[in-house]
């Protein structure tokens, strides 16, 4: 079945450490997105990519970086510059008139 | 600035007690309003897309409606399995970016 796979499901980060969240899709979608979800807040856009080798900052890009070397893959790196990284991270791709298809998410916790 | 506001933040219903969730939006040129269901610890699951005022969509116990300023998600005779957070979103700006409301947490008790 086609879909979006996010890994790992749970991730723990130590202070000062960079961590990378994986997002892979086999839907043949051009556009992919990363959102952050905090309790009581809506999803906030971190980065998005419309096409391979191109990406744009979203509303809260500081402390994050991405790459888009392949159509299927859009990894997100949470750098040490992100001071409050504990959150639920969601990857999505555009699915025509259905809006986004989402992955199952990665929960990142600072320890 | 484009904005989506959902109310109430939380809603507790008895099984069979019908109600409605509200999504108010401000956007320059609506290109689509979306409803998603999200279970704890999981990614949002698509429910409906609405494009123009007056449009309605139905799926089982759920019915979504749209006006020029807001959308409603009506839940008829809910069951405990309908308990989830319901998210509303609209396309904002270019590049098919979705902006989301904070969601409504629905709890349906037997």
mmCIF file of C-alpha atoms in Angstrom:
data_model
loop_
_atom_site.group_PDB
_atom_site.id
_atom_site.type_symbol
_atom_site.label_atom_id
_atom_site.label_comp_id
_atom_site.label_asym_id
_atom_site.label_seq_id
_atom_site.Cartn_x
_atom_site.Cartn_y
_atom_site.Cartn_z
ATOM 1 C CA UNK A 1 0.000 0.000 0.000
ATOM 2 C CA UNK A 2 1.179 3.508 -0.760
ATOM 3 C CA UNK A 3 1.826 5.855 2.079
ATOM 4 C CA UNK A 4 4.250 7.862 4.158
ATOM 5 C CA UNK A 5 6.624 6.172 6.574
ATOM 6 C CA UNK A 6 8.140 8.127 9.437
ATOM 7 C CA UNK A 7 10.870 6.767 11.663
ATOM 8 C CA UNK A 8 11.645 6.392 14.433
ATOM 9 C CA UNK A 9 8.322 6.539 16.268
ATOM 10 C CA UNK A 10 10.062 7.772 19.424
ATOM 11 C CA UNK A 11 13.351 9.685 19.596
ATOM 12 C CA UNK A 12 15.311 11.041 22.526
ATOM 13 C CA UNK A 13 17.782 13.883 22.168
ATOM 14 C CA UNK A 14 20.462 14.971 24.569
ATOM 15 C CA UNK A 15 21.343 18.629 25.021
ATOM 16 C CA UNK A 16 23.552 19.897 22.217
ATOM 17 C CA UNK A 17 22.881 16.922 19.952
ATOM 18 C CA UNK A 18 21.590 16.971 16.384
ATOM 19 C CA UNK A 19 19.021 14.346 15.461
ATOM 20 C CA UNK A 20 17.457 13.398 12.116
ATOM 21 C CA UNK A 21 13.871 12.321 11.555
ATOM 22 C CA UNK A 22 13.175 10.174 8.518
ATOM 23 C CA UNK A 23 10.250 10.608 6.122
ATOM 24 C CA UNK A 24 9.805 8.329 3.089
ATOM 25 C CA UNK A 25 6.845 8.225 0.676
ATOM 26 C CA UNK A 26 5.943 5.861 -2.154
ATOM 27 C CA UNK A 27 3.006 7.907 -3.425
ATOM 28 C CA UNK A 28 4.980 9.597 -6.198
ATOM 29 C CA UNK A 29 4.021 13.001 -4.773
ATOM 30 C CA UNK A 30 6.157 15.981 -5.697
ATOM 31 C CA UNK A 31 5.441 18.131 -2.641
ATOM 32 C CA UNK A 32 6.342 17.214 0.931
ATOM 33 C CA UNK A 33 5.948 19.054 4.224
ATOM 34 C CA UNK A 34 7.150 18.946 7.839
ATOM 35 C CA UNK A 35 4.902 20.129 10.660
ATOM 36 C CA UNK A 36 5.387 20.386 14.392
ATOM 37 C CA UNK A 37 2.506 19.729 16.810
ATOM 38 C CA UNK A 38 2.460 20.915 20.416
ATOM 39 C CA UNK A 39 -0.368 20.326 22.920
ATOM 40 C CA UNK A 40 -3.167 22.859 22.528
ATOM 41 C CA UNK A 41 -1.696 24.323 19.339
ATOM 42 C CA UNK A 42 -2.376 23.730 15.704
ATOM 43 C CA UNK A 43 0.156 22.139 13.408
ATOM 44 C CA UNK A 44 2.882 24.609 12.507
ATOM 45 C CA UNK A 45 4.826 24.418 9.246
ATOM 46 C CA UNK A 46 8.595 23.943 9.555
ATOM 47 C CA UNK A 47 9.786 23.334 5.982
ATOM 48 C CA UNK A 48 8.313 22.276 2.677
ATOM 49 C CA UNK A 49 9.592 21.087 -0.665
ATOM 50 C CA UNK A 50 7.813 21.315 -3.979
ATOM 51 C CA UNK A 51 10.408 19.444 -6.005
ATOM 52 C CA UNK A 52 13.673 17.561 -5.673
ATOM 53 C CA UNK A 53 16.667 19.718 -4.684
ATOM 54 C CA UNK A 54 14.426 22.618 -3.677
ATOM 55 C CA UNK A 55 12.852 23.524 -0.337
ATOM 56 C CA UNK A 56 11.489 26.573 1.470
ATOM 57 C CA UNK A 57 11.275 27.699 5.080
ATOM 58 C CA UNK A 58 7.923 27.568 6.779
ATOM 59 C CA UNK A 59 6.759 29.577 9.756
ATOM 60 C CA UNK A 60 9.092 28.064 12.378
ATOM 61 C CA UNK A 61 12.238 26.976 10.486
ATOM 62 C CA UNK A 62 14.812 28.256 13.003
ATOM 63 C CA UNK A 63 16.833 25.397 14.494
ATOM 64 C CA UNK A 64 15.797 22.935 11.781
ATOM 65 C CA UNK A 65 17.277 21.853 8.440
ATOM 66 C CA UNK A 66 16.088 19.614 5.611
ATOM 67 C CA UNK A 67 17.280 18.063 2.363
ATOM 68 C CA UNK A 68 15.446 16.753 -0.699
ATOM 69 C CA UNK A 69 17.910 14.688 -2.704
ATOM 70 C CA UNK A 70 15.300 12.148 -3.785
ATOM 71 C CA UNK A 71 11.613 12.495 -4.589
ATOM 72 C CA UNK A 72 10.761 9.797 -2.052
ATOM 73 C CA UNK A 73 12.692 11.189 0.897
ATOM 74 C CA UNK A 74 12.488 14.397 2.943
ATOM 75 C CA UNK A 75 14.518 14.058 6.179
ATOM 76 C CA UNK A 76 14.342 16.686 8.923
ATOM 77 C CA UNK A 77 17.311 17.470 11.162
ATOM 78 C CA UNK A 78 16.660 19.066 14.535
ATOM 79 C CA UNK A 79 19.832 20.933 15.401
ATOM 80 C CA UNK A 80 21.215 22.031 18.749
ATOM 81 C CA UNK A 81 20.056 25.551 17.872
ATOM 82 C CA UNK A 82 16.449 24.470 18.408
ATOM 83 C CA UNK A 83 15.972 25.303 22.089
ATOM 84 C CA UNK A 84 12.604 23.655 22.618
ATOM 85 C CA UNK A 85 12.505 20.609 20.346
ATOM 86 C CA UNK A 86 10.209 18.395 22.424
ATOM 87 C CA UNK A 87 7.127 17.903 20.221
ATOM 88 C CA UNK A 88 5.297 15.574 17.861
ATOM 89 C CA UNK A 89 6.621 15.868 14.287
ATOM 90 C CA UNK A 90 4.487 15.078 11.273
ATOM 91 C CA UNK A 91 5.528 14.619 7.667
ATOM 92 C CA UNK A 92 2.994 14.985 4.860
ATOM 93 C CA UNK A 93 2.710 15.009 1.086
ATOM 94 C CA UNK A 94 0.072 16.538 -1.113
ATOM 95 C CA UNK A 95 -2.607 14.233 -2.306
ATOM 96 C CA UNK A 96 -4.578 16.136 -4.911
ATOM 97 C CA UNK A 97 -8.041 17.174 -3.767
ATOM 98 C CA UNK A 98 -7.669 15.286 -0.510
ATOM 99 C CA UNK A 99 -5.157 17.728 0.845
ATOM 100 C CA UNK A 100 -2.330 16.057 2.650
ATOM 101 C CA UNK A 101 -1.523 12.451 3.372
ATOM 102 C CA UNK A 102 0.250 12.263 6.727
ATOM 103 C CA UNK A 103 2.756 9.906 8.219
ATOM 104 C CA UNK A 104 2.264 8.411 11.674
ATOM 105 C CA UNK A 105 4.576 10.907 13.348
ATOM 106 C CA UNK A 106 7.747 10.963 15.444
ATOM 107 C CA UNK A 107 7.658 12.003 19.076
ATOM 108 C CA UNK A 108 10.890 13.759 20.021
ATOM 109 C CA UNK A 109 11.836 14.247 23.667
ATOM 110 C CA UNK A 110 14.825 16.080 25.120
ATOM 111 C CA UNK A 111 16.507 14.168 27.956
ATOM 112 C CA UNK B 1 -3.231 37.181 7.687
ATOM 113 C CA UNK B 2 -4.886 33.837 7.022
ATOM 114 C CA UNK B 3 -6.258 32.230 10.166
ATOM 115 C CA UNK B 4 -8.262 29.212 11.343
ATOM 116 C CA UNK B 5 -10.030 29.089 14.710
ATOM 117 C CA UNK B 6 -11.798 26.032 16.080
ATOM 118 C CA UNK B 7 -14.328 25.833 18.896
ATOM 119 C CA UNK B 8 -14.877 24.451 21.382
ATOM 120 C CA UNK B 9 -11.399 23.321 22.454
ATOM 121 C CA UNK B 10 -12.898 20.239 24.071
ATOM 122 C CA UNK B 11 -16.316 18.614 23.968
ATOM 123 C CA UNK B 12 -17.698 15.819 26.079
ATOM 124 C CA UNK B 13 -20.790 13.986 24.808
ATOM 125 C CA UNK B 14 -22.849 11.065 25.912
ATOM 126 C CA UNK B 15 -23.243 8.301 23.370
ATOM 127 C CA UNK B 16 -26.089 9.249 21.047
ATOM 128 C CA UNK B 17 -25.958 12.967 21.922
ATOM 129 C CA UNK B 18 -25.593 14.870 18.637
ATOM 130 C CA UNK B 19 -23.536 18.073 18.435
ATOM 131 C CA UNK B 20 -21.489 20.308 16.126
ATOM 132 C CA UNK B 21 -17.876 21.482 15.960
ATOM 133 C CA UNK B 22 -17.074 24.890 14.536
ATOM 134 C CA UNK B 23 -14.233 26.067 12.301
ATOM 135 C CA UNK B 24 -14.018 29.791 11.529
ATOM 136 C CA UNK B 25 -11.579 30.871 8.854
ATOM 137 C CA UNK B 26 -10.106 33.998 7.335
ATOM 138 C CA UNK B 27 -8.313 33.435 4.049
ATOM 139 C CA UNK B 28 -7.730 35.314 0.834
ATOM 140 C CA UNK B 29 -9.568 33.247 -1.721
ATOM 141 C CA UNK B 30 -10.652 29.876 -0.335
ATOM 142 C CA UNK B 31 -9.087 27.042 -2.321
ATOM 143 C CA UNK B 32 -10.233 24.259 -0.050
ATOM 144 C CA UNK B 33 -11.227 23.597 3.567
ATOM 145 C CA UNK B 34 -10.223 20.266 5.048
ATOM 146 C CA UNK B 35 -11.372 18.231 8.041
ATOM 147 C CA UNK B 36 -9.095 15.623 9.599
ATOM 148 C CA UNK B 37 -9.480 13.190 12.467
ATOM 149 C CA UNK B 38 -6.469 12.548 14.715
ATOM 150 C CA UNK B 39 -6.182 9.777 17.277
ATOM 151 C CA UNK B 40 -3.633 10.115 20.115
ATOM 152 C CA UNK B 41 -0.067 9.489 18.978
ATOM 153 C CA UNK B 42 -1.040 9.128 15.316
ATOM 154 C CA UNK B 43 -1.021 11.256 12.188
ATOM 155 C CA UNK B 44 -4.175 13.045 11.035
ATOM 156 C CA UNK B 45 -6.562 11.061 8.847
ATOM 157 C CA UNK B 46 -8.418 12.817 6.025
ATOM 158 C CA UNK B 47 -12.197 13.154 6.386
ATOM 159 C CA UNK B 48 -13.569 15.812 3.996
ATOM 160 C CA UNK B 49 -12.688 18.563 1.545
ATOM 161 C CA UNK B 50 -15.111 21.459 0.940
ATOM 162 C CA UNK B 51 -14.585 24.076 -1.758
ATOM 163 C CA UNK B 52 -17.545 26.442 -1.925
ATOM 164 C CA UNK B 53 -20.232 27.907 0.321
ATOM 165 C CA UNK B 54 -23.262 25.676 0.538
ATOM 166 C CA UNK B 55 -21.313 22.496 -0.074
ATOM 167 C CA UNK B 56 -21.949 19.511 2.210
ATOM 168 C CA UNK B 57 -20.198 16.152 2.588
ATOM 169 C CA UNK B 58 -21.245 13.131 4.657
ATOM 170 C CA UNK B 59 -19.510 10.042 5.964
ATOM 171 C CA UNK B 60 -21.240 7.708 8.385
ATOM 172 C CA UNK B 61 -22.191 9.814 11.448
ATOM 173 C CA UNK B 62 -20.269 12.890 10.258
ATOM 174 C CA UNK B 63 -21.495 15.718 8.060
ATOM 175 C CA UNK B 64 -19.411 18.741 7.091
ATOM 176 C CA UNK B 65 -20.911 22.004 5.869
ATOM 177 C CA UNK B 66 -19.365 25.237 4.599
ATOM 178 C CA UNK B 67 -20.357 28.911 4.579
ATOM 179 C CA UNK B 68 -18.305 31.919 3.468
ATOM 180 C CA UNK B 69 -16.856 32.347 6.959
ATOM 181 C CA UNK B 70 -17.048 29.014 8.734
ATOM 182 C CA UNK B 71 -17.480 25.281 8.534
ATOM 183 C CA UNK B 72 -19.316 22.920 10.820
ATOM 184 C CA UNK B 73 -18.685 19.271 11.506
ATOM 185 C CA UNK B 74 -21.967 17.761 12.669
ATOM 186 C CA UNK B 75 -21.819 14.504 14.588
ATOM 187 C CA UNK B 76 -25.091 12.587 14.715
ATOM 188 C CA UNK B 77 -25.663 9.962 17.415
ATOM 189 C CA UNK B 78 -21.943 9.641 18.214
ATOM 190 C CA UNK B 79 -20.341 6.465 19.493
ATOM 191 C CA UNK B 80 -17.308 6.101 21.789
ATOM 192 C CA UNK B 81 -15.166 5.231 18.761
ATOM 193 C CA UNK B 82 -15.766 8.759 17.432
ATOM 194 C CA UNK B 83 -13.606 10.082 20.287
ATOM 195 C CA UNK B 84 -10.618 11.873 18.745
ATOM 196 C CA UNK B 85 -9.263 15.319 17.972
ATOM 197 C CA UNK B 86 -10.836 16.890 14.894
ATOM 198 C CA UNK B 87 -8.681 19.314 12.931
ATOM 199 C CA UNK B 88 -9.737 21.927 10.401
ATOM 200 C CA UNK B 89 -7.357 23.419 7.819
ATOM 201 C CA UNK B 90 -7.340 25.693 4.763
ATOM 202 C CA UNK B 91 -4.898 26.269 1.942
ATOM 203 C CA UNK B 92 -2.944 29.469 2.555
ATOM 204 C CA UNK B 93 -0.850 31.337 0.039
ATOM 205 C CA UNK B 94 0.937 29.457 -2.682
ATOM 206 C CA UNK B 95 2.539 26.017 -2.790
ATOM 207 C CA UNK B 96 -0.493 24.253 -1.260
ATOM 208 C CA UNK B 97 0.467 25.117 2.306
ATOM 209 C CA UNK B 98 -2.178 24.143 4.829
ATOM 210 C CA UNK B 99 -2.765 26.177 7.993
ATOM 211 C CA UNK B 100 -4.490 24.386 10.830
ATOM 212 C CA UNK B 101 -6.742 25.269 13.711
ATOM 213 C CA UNK B 102 -5.806 24.027 17.184
ATOM 214 C CA UNK B 103 -8.427 21.289 16.975
ATOM 215 C CA UNK B 104 -11.411 20.135 19.020
ATOM 216 C CA UNK B 105 -10.891 17.202 21.406
ATOM 217 C CA UNK B 106 -14.058 15.121 21.371
ATOM 218 C CA UNK B 107 -14.793 12.538 24.051
ATOM 219 C CA UNK B 108 -17.888 10.343 23.688
ATOM 220 C CA UNK B 109 -18.836 8.376 26.772
ATOM 221 C CA UNK B 110 -21.077 5.293 26.886
#
